[in-house]
Coordinates of C-alpha atoms in Angstrom, one line a residue:
Chain A
M8 CA 0.0 0.0 0.0
E9 CA 1.4 3.4 -0.9
R10 CA 1.6 6.1 1.7
T11 CA 2.5 9.8 1.5
F12 CA 5.5 10.6 3.6
F13 CA 6.1 14.2 4.8
L14 CA 9.6 15.4 5.6
V15 CA 10.9 18.5 7.4
I16 CA 14.4 19.1 6.1
E17 CA 17.3 21.3 7.4
Y18 CA 20.1 22.0 5.0
D19 CA 23.2 24.1 4.6
G20 CA 22.7 25.5 1.1
T21 CA 26.4 26.5 0.6
R22 CA 27.4 23.5 -1.4
F23 CA 24.1 23.1 -3.4
H24 CA 22.8 24.6 -6.6
G25 CA 19.5 25.1 -4.9
W26 CA 16.7 22.8 -4.1
Q27 CA 15.4 21.7 -7.5
R28 CA 16.9 18.8 -9.4
Q29 CA 18.8 19.9 -12.5
A30 CA 21.1 18.0 -14.7
G31 CA 24.8 18.3 -13.9
D32 CA 24.4 20.2 -10.7
L33 CA 24.2 19.0 -7.1
T34 CA 20.9 19.9 -5.6
V35 CA 19.1 19.2 -2.3
Q36 CA 16.1 17.5 -4.0
E37 CA 18.4 15.0 -5.8
T38 CA 20.4 14.4 -2.6
V39 CA 17.3 13.5 -0.6
E40 CA 15.8 11.5 -3.4
E41 CA 19.0 9.4 -3.6
A42 CA 18.8 8.8 0.2
V43 CA 15.2 7.7 -0.2
F44 CA 16.2 5.3 -2.9
T45 CA 19.1 3.9 -0.8
I46 CA 16.6 3.2 2.0
T47 CA 13.5 2.1 0.1
R48 CA 14.9 0.9 -3.2
E49 CA 12.1 2.9 -4.8
R50 CA 12.7 5.8 -7.2
A51 CA 10.3 8.3 -5.6
T52 CA 10.0 11.9 -6.6
L53 CA 10.4 14.4 -3.8
H54 CA 8.0 17.3 -4.0
G55 CA 9.2 20.3 -2.1
S56 CA 7.2 23.2 -0.7
G57 CA 9.0 25.3 -3.3
R58 CA 12.4 26.0 -4.7
T59 CA 15.2 27.6 -2.8
D60 CA 18.0 29.2 -4.8
A61 CA 21.7 28.2 -4.8
G62 CA 23.3 29.0 -1.5
V63 CA 20.1 29.6 0.4
H64 CA 19.7 27.5 3.6
A65 CA 16.7 25.9 5.2
L66 CA 15.8 25.1 8.8
G67 CA 12.4 23.7 7.9
Q68 CA 12.0 23.0 4.2
C69 CA 9.1 20.6 3.7
A70 CA 8.5 18.0 1.1
H71 CA 6.6 14.8 0.4
F72 CA 7.0 11.6 -1.5
V73 CA 4.8 8.7 -2.2
S74 CA 6.2 5.2 -1.4
G75 CA 5.1 1.6 -0.9
T76 CA 7.8 1.2 1.8
R77 CA 6.6 -0.5 5.0
L78 CA 9.2 1.3 7.1
D79 CA 7.8 3.4 10.0
P80 CA 8.4 7.1 9.8
G81 CA 10.6 6.9 13.0
V82 CA 12.8 4.3 11.3
L83 CA 12.8 6.3 8.0
V84 CA 14.1 9.4 9.7
R85 CA 17.1 7.5 11.2
A86 CA 17.8 5.6 8.1
L87 CA 17.6 8.7 5.9
N88 CA 19.9 10.7 8.2
A89 CA 22.4 7.8 8.1
A90 CA 22.3 7.9 4.3
L91 CA 22.5 11.7 3.9
P92 CA 25.6 13.9 3.8
R93 CA 26.3 16.0 6.9
D94 CA 24.8 19.2 5.3
V95 CA 21.3 17.8 5.0
V96 CA 19.3 16.6 8.0
V97 CA 15.8 15.2 8.0
R98 CA 14.2 16.7 11.2
E99 CA 10.9 15.0 11.0
C100 CA 9.1 12.3 9.0
K101 CA 5.3 11.7 9.2
V102 CA 2.7 9.9 7.3
A103 CA 0.5 12.6 5.7
A104 CA -3.2 12.4 4.8
P105 CA -3.7 10.8 1.4
G106 CA -3.5 13.4 -1.4
F107 CA -1.4 15.8 0.7
H108 CA 0.9 17.9 -1.5
A109 CA 3.9 19.7 0.0
R110 CA 3.6 22.5 -2.5
Y111 CA -0.1 22.9 -3.3
D112 CA -1.2 22.7 0.3
V113 CA 1.1 25.4 1.7
L114 CA -0.7 27.9 3.9
S115 CA 2.3 30.2 4.5
K116 CA 6.1 30.2 4.6
V117 CA 8.4 32.0 7.0
Y118 CA 11.8 33.2 5.8
E119 CA 14.5 34.7 7.9
Y120 CA 17.5 36.8 6.7
R121 CA 20.6 37.3 8.9
I122 CA 22.7 40.4 8.6
L123 CA 26.0 41.0 10.4
N124 CA 26.2 44.8 10.7
R125 CA 29.6 45.8 12.0
W126 CA 32.9 46.9 10.6
L127 CA 34.7 43.5 10.9
P128 CA 33.5 40.5 9.0
A129 CA 33.2 37.1 10.7
A130 CA 35.3 34.1 9.8
I131 CA 33.1 31.8 12.0
G132 CA 29.6 31.4 10.4
R133 CA 30.4 33.6 7.4
D134 CA 28.3 31.4 5.1
Y135 CA 25.2 32.2 7.2
V136 CA 25.2 36.0 7.2
W137 CA 25.4 39.0 4.9
H138 CA 28.1 41.2 6.2
V139 CA 27.1 44.9 5.8
R140 CA 29.8 47.2 7.0
P141 CA 28.3 50.7 7.3
P142 CA 26.0 51.3 10.3
L143 CA 22.4 50.6 9.4
A144 CA 19.6 52.8 10.6
E145 CA 17.4 50.1 12.1
D146 CA 14.5 52.3 12.7
A147 CA 14.3 53.2 9.0
M148 CA 14.5 49.5 8.1
E149 CA 11.7 48.6 10.5
T150 CA 9.5 51.4 9.1
A151 CA 10.2 50.2 5.6
A152 CA 9.5 46.6 6.5
R153 CA 6.2 47.3 8.1
A154 CA 4.9 48.7 4.8
L155 CA 5.2 45.2 3.3
A156 CA 2.4 43.7 5.4
G157 CA -0.8 43.1 3.6
T158 CA -1.9 42.0 0.1
H159 CA 0.2 43.7 -2.6
D160 CA 1.5 43.2 -6.1
F161 CA 5.1 42.4 -5.4
A162 CA 6.2 42.6 -9.1
A163 CA 8.8 45.3 -8.2
F164 CA 10.5 42.7 -5.9
E165 CA 10.4 39.8 -8.4
G166 CA 13.6 38.5 -10.0
A167 CA 14.1 38.6 -13.7
G168 CA 13.1 35.5 -15.8
S169 CA 10.1 34.6 -13.7
R170 CA 6.9 33.4 -15.4
R171 CA 4.2 33.5 -12.8
E172 CA 0.6 34.4 -13.7
S173 CA 0.1 36.5 -10.6
T174 CA 2.5 38.6 -8.7
V175 CA 0.1 39.4 -5.9
R176 CA 1.0 37.9 -2.5
T177 CA -0.2 38.5 1.0
V178 CA 2.5 39.2 3.6
F179 CA 1.3 38.4 7.1
S180 CA 4.2 39.9 9.0
A181 CA 7.6 41.4 8.3
G182 CA 10.1 42.9 10.7
F183 CA 13.5 42.9 12.4
T184 CA 14.8 41.4 15.6
R185 CA 18.3 41.3 17.2
R186 CA 19.7 37.9 17.9
D187 CA 23.3 36.8 18.8
G188 CA 24.7 40.0 17.5
L189 CA 22.9 39.7 14.2
L190 CA 20.1 41.8 12.7
V191 CA 17.5 39.2 11.7
F192 CA 14.6 40.0 9.3
S193 CA 11.6 37.7 9.4
I194 CA 8.8 37.6 6.8
E195 CA 5.8 35.4 6.6
A196 CA 3.6 35.3 3.5
D197 CA 1.2 33.0 1.6
G198 CA 3.8 32.7 -1.1
F199 CA 7.0 34.3 -2.4
L200 CA 8.1 35.3 -5.9
R201 CA 11.5 34.4 -7.2
Y202 CA 14.2 36.3 -5.3
M203 CA 11.5 38.2 -3.5
V204 CA 13.0 38.0 0.0
R205 CA 16.5 38.8 -1.2
N206 CA 15.2 41.8 -3.2
I207 CA 13.2 43.0 -0.2
V208 CA 16.2 42.7 2.1
G209 CA 18.4 44.5 -0.4
T210 CA 15.8 47.3 -0.5
L211 CA 15.5 47.5 3.3
V212 CA 19.3 47.7 3.6
H213 CA 19.2 50.5 1.0
A214 CA 16.8 52.3 3.3
G215 CA 19.0 51.5 6.3
L216 CA 22.0 53.1 4.5
G217 CA 20.0 56.3 3.7
R218 CA 20.0 55.6 0.0
M219 CA 16.2 55.7 -0.2
P220 CA 13.6 57.1 2.2
A221 CA 12.2 54.8 4.8
D222 CA 8.7 55.5 3.5
S223 CA 9.3 54.6 -0.2
V224 CA 8.1 50.9 0.0
P225 CA 4.5 51.8 -0.9
S226 CA 5.6 53.7 -4.0
I227 CA 8.0 50.9 -5.0
L228 CA 5.2 48.4 -4.7
A229 CA 2.8 50.6 -6.7
S230 CA 5.4 51.1 -9.5
R231 CA 5.7 47.3 -10.2
D232 CA 9.2 48.3 -11.5
R233 CA 12.1 46.1 -10.4
R234 CA 14.5 49.0 -11.0
R235 CA 12.8 51.0 -8.3
A236 CA 13.7 48.4 -5.6
G237 CA 17.2 47.8 -4.1
P238 CA 19.8 45.3 -5.1
T239 CA 19.4 41.5 -4.5
A240 CA 20.9 40.5 -1.1
P241 CA 23.3 37.6 -1.2
A242 CA 21.9 34.1 -0.9
R243 CA 24.0 33.1 2.1
G244 CA 22.0 35.1 4.7
L245 CA 18.6 33.6 3.7
F246 CA 16.9 30.7 5.6
L247 CA 13.6 29.1 4.8
R248 CA 12.6 28.7 8.5
E249 CA 9.1 27.2 8.4
V250 CA 6.3 26.0 6.1
K251 CA 2.8 26.0 7.5
Y252 CA 0.0 23.6 6.4
P253 CA -3.7 23.3 7.3
K254 CA -4.8 21.1 10.1
G255 CA -6.2 17.8 9.0
T256 CA -3.3 17.1 6.6
G257 CA -1.6 15.0 9.3
V258 CA 1.7 17.0 9.0
C259 CA 1.3 19.6 11.8
Chain B
M9 CA 62.6 51.3 11.8
E10 CA 61.3 47.9 12.7
R11 CA 58.2 47.5 14.9
T12 CA 56.5 44.5 16.4
F13 CA 52.9 44.2 15.2
F14 CA 50.4 42.2 17.3
L15 CA 47.4 40.6 15.7
V16 CA 44.2 39.1 17.0
I17 CA 43.0 36.6 14.5
E18 CA 39.6 34.8 14.0
Y19 CA 39.6 31.8 11.8
D20 CA 37.4 28.9 10.7
G21 CA 39.7 25.9 11.0
T22 CA 37.7 23.6 8.8
R23 CA 39.7 24.1 5.6
F24 CA 43.1 24.3 7.3
H25 CA 45.7 21.8 8.4
G26 CA 46.1 23.7 11.6
W27 CA 47.9 26.9 12.5
Q28 CA 51.6 26.0 11.9
R29 CA 53.2 26.3 8.5
Q30 CA 54.1 22.9 7.0
A31 CA 55.2 22.0 3.5
G32 CA 52.4 20.9 1.2
D33 CA 49.4 21.7 3.5
L34 CA 47.4 24.8 3.8
T35 CA 47.8 26.4 7.2
V36 CA 46.6 29.6 8.9
Q37 CA 50.1 30.8 9.6
E38 CA 51.1 30.6 6.0
T39 CA 47.9 32.2 4.9
V40 CA 48.4 35.2 7.1
E41 CA 52.1 35.4 6.3
E42 CA 51.1 35.6 2.6
A43 CA 48.7 38.4 3.3
V44 CA 51.4 40.3 5.3
F45 CA 53.8 39.9 2.3
T46 CA 51.1 41.1 -0.1
I47 CA 50.6 44.3 1.9
T48 CA 54.2 45.0 3.2
R49 CA 56.3 43.3 0.5
E50 CA 58.3 41.9 3.4
R51 CA 58.7 38.2 4.2
A52 CA 58.0 38.4 7.9
T53 CA 57.6 35.3 10.1
L54 CA 54.3 35.2 12.0
H55 CA 54.7 33.9 15.6
G56 CA 51.5 32.5 17.0
S57 CA 50.6 32.1 20.7
G58 CA 50.8 28.4 20.0
R59 CA 49.6 25.8 17.5
T60 CA 46.0 24.8 16.9
D61 CA 45.3 21.4 15.3
A62 CA 43.7 20.7 11.9
G63 CA 40.0 21.7 12.1
V64 CA 40.3 23.7 15.3
H65 CA 38.8 27.2 15.1
A66 CA 39.9 30.5 16.7
L67 CA 38.0 33.5 17.8
G68 CA 41.1 35.2 19.2
Q69 CA 44.3 33.5 18.2
C70 CA 47.2 36.0 18.8
A71 CA 50.4 36.4 16.9
H72 CA 53.1 38.9 16.2
F73 CA 55.5 39.8 13.4
V74 CA 58.4 42.2 13.1
S75 CA 58.3 44.6 10.2
G76 CA 59.7 47.8 8.8
T77 CA 56.4 48.8 7.2
R78 CA 55.4 52.3 7.9
L79 CA 51.7 51.5 7.6
D80 CA 49.6 52.3 10.7
P81 CA 48.0 49.4 12.5
G82 CA 44.5 50.7 11.5
V83 CA 45.5 50.6 7.9
L84 CA 47.1 47.2 8.2
V85 CA 44.0 45.6 9.6
R86 CA 41.9 46.8 6.7
A87 CA 44.6 45.9 4.1
L88 CA 45.2 42.4 5.6
N89 CA 41.5 41.6 5.7
A90 CA 41.2 42.7 2.1
A91 CA 44.0 40.3 1.2
L92 CA 42.9 37.4 3.3
P93 CA 40.4 34.6 2.3
R94 CA 36.9 34.8 3.9
D95 CA 37.7 32.2 6.6
V96 CA 40.5 34.2 8.2
V97 CA 39.8 37.7 9.8
V98 CA 42.2 40.0 11.5
R99 CA 40.2 41.4 14.4
E100 CA 42.9 43.7 15.8
C101 CA 46.3 45.0 15.0
K102 CA 48.4 46.9 17.5
V103 CA 52.1 47.9 17.8
A104 CA 53.5 45.9 20.7
A105 CA 56.3 46.9 23.1
P106 CA 59.7 46.0 21.6
G107 CA 60.7 42.5 22.4
F108 CA 57.1 41.3 22.8
H109 CA 56.6 37.7 21.9
A110 CA 53.2 36.2 21.2
R111 CA 54.2 32.8 22.5
Y112 CA 56.7 33.4 25.3
D113 CA 54.7 36.2 26.9
V114 CA 51.4 34.3 27.2
L115 CA 49.8 34.6 30.7
S116 CA 46.9 32.3 29.9
K117 CA 44.7 31.0 27.2
V118 CA 41.0 30.3 27.1
Y119 CA 39.5 27.5 25.0
E120 CA 35.9 26.8 24.5
Y121 CA 34.4 23.5 23.3
R122 CA 30.8 23.3 21.9
I123 CA 28.7 20.2 22.2
L124 CA 25.3 19.7 20.5
N125 CA 23.6 17.2 22.8
R126 CA 20.3 16.0 21.1
W127 CA 19.1 13.2 19.0
L128 CA 19.1 15.1 15.7
P129 CA 22.3 16.4 14.2
A130 CA 22.4 20.0 12.8
A131 CA 23.1 20.8 9.2
I132 CA 23.5 24.5 9.9
G133 CA 26.8 25.1 11.8
R134 CA 27.7 21.4 11.8
D135 CA 31.5 22.3 11.5
Y136 CA 31.4 24.2 14.8
V137 CA 30.0 21.5 17.1
W138 CA 30.5 18.0 18.3
H139 CA 27.2 16.2 18.0
V140 CA 26.7 13.8 20.9
R141 CA 23.4 11.9 20.6
P142 CA 22.8 10.2 24.0
P143 CA 21.6 12.5 26.8
L144 CA 24.5 13.8 28.8
A145 CA 24.4 14.0 32.6
E146 CA 25.5 17.6 32.9
D147 CA 25.9 17.5 36.7
A148 CA 28.4 14.7 36.4
M149 CA 30.3 16.6 33.7
E150 CA 30.4 19.7 35.8
T151 CA 31.6 17.8 38.8
A152 CA 34.3 16.1 36.7
A153 CA 35.3 19.5 35.2
R154 CA 35.8 21.2 38.5
A155 CA 38.4 18.7 39.5
L156 CA 40.6 20.0 36.7
A157 CA 41.2 23.4 38.4
G158 CA 44.6 23.8 40.0
T159 CA 48.1 22.9 39.3
H160 CA 48.4 19.3 38.1
D161 CA 50.4 17.0 35.9
F162 CA 48.2 16.6 32.8
A163 CA 50.2 13.8 31.2
A164 CA 47.1 11.6 31.2
F165 CA 45.5 14.1 28.9
E166 CA 48.4 14.6 26.5
G167 CA 48.3 13.4 23.0
A168 CA 50.8 10.8 21.8
G169 CA 54.0 12.0 20.1
S170 CA 54.5 15.0 22.3
R171 CA 57.9 16.0 23.4
R172 CA 57.5 18.5 26.2
E173 CA 59.8 18.7 29.2
S174 CA 57.0 19.3 31.7
T175 CA 53.5 18.2 31.6
V176 CA 52.5 20.2 34.6
R177 CA 50.0 23.0 33.9
T178 CA 47.8 25.3 36.0
V179 CA 44.1 25.4 35.2
F180 CA 42.5 28.6 36.4
S181 CA 38.9 27.6 35.7
A182 CA 37.0 24.9 33.9
G183 CA 33.2 24.4 33.6
F184 CA 30.1 24.3 31.5
T185 CA 27.5 26.8 30.4
R186 CA 24.4 26.5 28.1
R187 CA 24.3 28.9 25.1
D188 CA 22.1 28.9 22.0
G189 CA 21.0 25.3 22.6
L190 CA 24.6 24.1 23.0
L191 CA 26.6 22.8 26.0
V192 CA 29.7 24.9 26.1
F193 CA 32.9 23.9 28.0
S194 CA 35.3 26.7 28.9
I195 CA 38.8 26.2 30.3
E196 CA 41.5 28.7 31.1
A197 CA 45.1 27.6 31.9
D198 CA 48.6 28.9 31.7
G199 CA 49.3 26.5 28.9
F200 CA 47.9 23.4 27.2
L201 CA 49.5 20.2 26.2
R202 CA 48.9 18.7 22.7
Y203 CA 45.3 17.5 22.4
M204 CA 44.8 18.4 26.1
V205 CA 41.4 20.2 25.7
R206 CA 40.0 17.5 23.3
N207 CA 41.2 14.7 25.6
I208 CA 39.6 16.4 28.6
V209 CA 36.3 17.0 26.7
G210 CA 36.3 13.3 25.6
T211 CA 36.8 12.3 29.2
L212 CA 34.1 14.6 30.5
V213 CA 31.6 13.3 27.9
H214 CA 32.5 9.8 29.0
A215 CA 31.5 10.8 32.5
G216 CA 28.3 12.4 31.1
L217 CA 27.5 9.1 29.4
G218 CA 28.0 7.2 32.7
R219 CA 31.0 5.3 31.3
M220 CA 33.2 6.6 34.1
P221 CA 32.4 7.9 37.6
A222 CA 32.2 11.7 37.8
D223 CA 34.8 11.7 40.6
S224 CA 37.5 9.9 38.6
V225 CA 39.4 12.9 37.3
P226 CA 41.8 13.1 40.3
S227 CA 42.8 9.4 39.9
I228 CA 43.2 9.9 36.1
L229 CA 45.5 12.9 36.7
A230 CA 47.4 10.9 39.3
S231 CA 47.9 7.9 37.0
R232 CA 49.6 10.1 34.3
D233 CA 48.3 7.3 32.0
R234 CA 46.6 8.4 28.7
R235 CA 44.7 5.1 28.6
R236 CA 42.8 6.0 31.8
A237 CA 41.3 9.1 30.2
G238 CA 38.5 9.2 27.6
P239 CA 38.7 9.4 23.8
T240 CA 39.8 12.6 21.9
A241 CA 36.9 14.8 21.1
P242 CA 36.7 15.9 17.4
A243 CA 38.5 19.1 16.4
R244 CA 35.5 20.9 15.0
G245 CA 33.9 21.7 18.4
L246 CA 37.1 23.5 19.7
F247 CA 37.7 27.2 19.7
L248 CA 40.7 29.1 20.9
R249 CA 38.7 32.0 22.4
E250 CA 41.3 34.3 24.0
V251 CA 44.9 34.7 24.8
K252 CA 45.9 36.9 27.7
Y253 CA 49.1 38.8 28.1
P254 CA 50.6 40.9 30.9
K255 CA 50.1 44.7 31.1
G256 CA 52.9 46.8 29.7
T257 CA 53.2 44.7 26.5
G258 CA 51.0 47.2 24.7
V259 CA 48.7 44.5 23.4
C260 CA 45.9 44.5 26.0

């Protein structure tokens, strides 16, 4: 009997060409699919909640696969971690309700972006932060961030080469906190466009550097013009922290 | 006129075969010496406070070199960081008193060892912790750690192949704290034998796993027998946090 297995996956994106399987490049999807094959001897397709770009990390990427394996989820999680390289860890494995889909059933996703704002760079943990040297005006950044909340057309923050039908998304919350000497931006939305978080962070840092007024986010959104927003922040500071699903799917 | 330049250096040891220059292997000493040459065009020898092993990190390794460069320390620190790879950062540069020696003048050193004690390994930051899966009895480890304080012969904790005249060292403090979900061991001493911290941590973890009594450290010390102590903890959890020098040397 086939079952739908749900995984929560942590990975260090440094070494990977992103989540999605592509010929010739090492990806997280392929790495986990290989581990699933090693354990179950079945060639299952792993469906992620969405892609992450090259160099982007995840604390809680979610995915599912359908398999006839009789192994219990608790056994699978141990076996998968034994088969996976050290930069990918399966944090959870559950049996989801039949028909559950890790991408189509997403309620919301939470991303986090970590900025090291001081003169000296860090050698320890350097692949997990964006080092921004000049002092950032955190008040201006928080003001700019708050204007992101709500339902907006985020076309101005979409990366080039995207082919989505709608660029309207709903941001449930967006703001900064301080943690372990880092400035941490968190954003939760019902979906994200390509490069959206990194383009938002680049724009917020522009505001923090005084290169654009703190109250310019509404006009940038209204313009739908990528050139009005700031530069794309580097991948290494970005973490997919959590993916939320409805109750009744058996995964939360 | 030649001056003695003092450096405080942070490095991620993952990629390096330790501190000390050796033919054919990439080391931190060589990497910093090359940066010094790039900036000053002088082949200066960098004298560290001591070696660190392959894979061991530093938040505050200290070193000095003698140079005729006319560059100010503030300029040097910027120029060196621009010339260094991302896993080595010069945190400070000062002009030391004439005759200062980064190794011979050490008052004490502080090492820190980070343990991730939970069932799941971590993908993020995995090169900065030792992942110990079974639950550790932290009380037993703290009890065992406290017995290290004082002046003792640490021969039982010395790695093989060492050729030191004396194996007596004075430990000023040793104990555990909890930080960011990690169990962190800190130890300050006037000097450390080869592998001493890693052999101590391996022994304390043995006590935490119930494989040896918490009060066995005094008898291990008295035995001077390496076989009585626990296994060597992996390099990746170890950080040289700080090196202390006397006042009047111009470096503190």
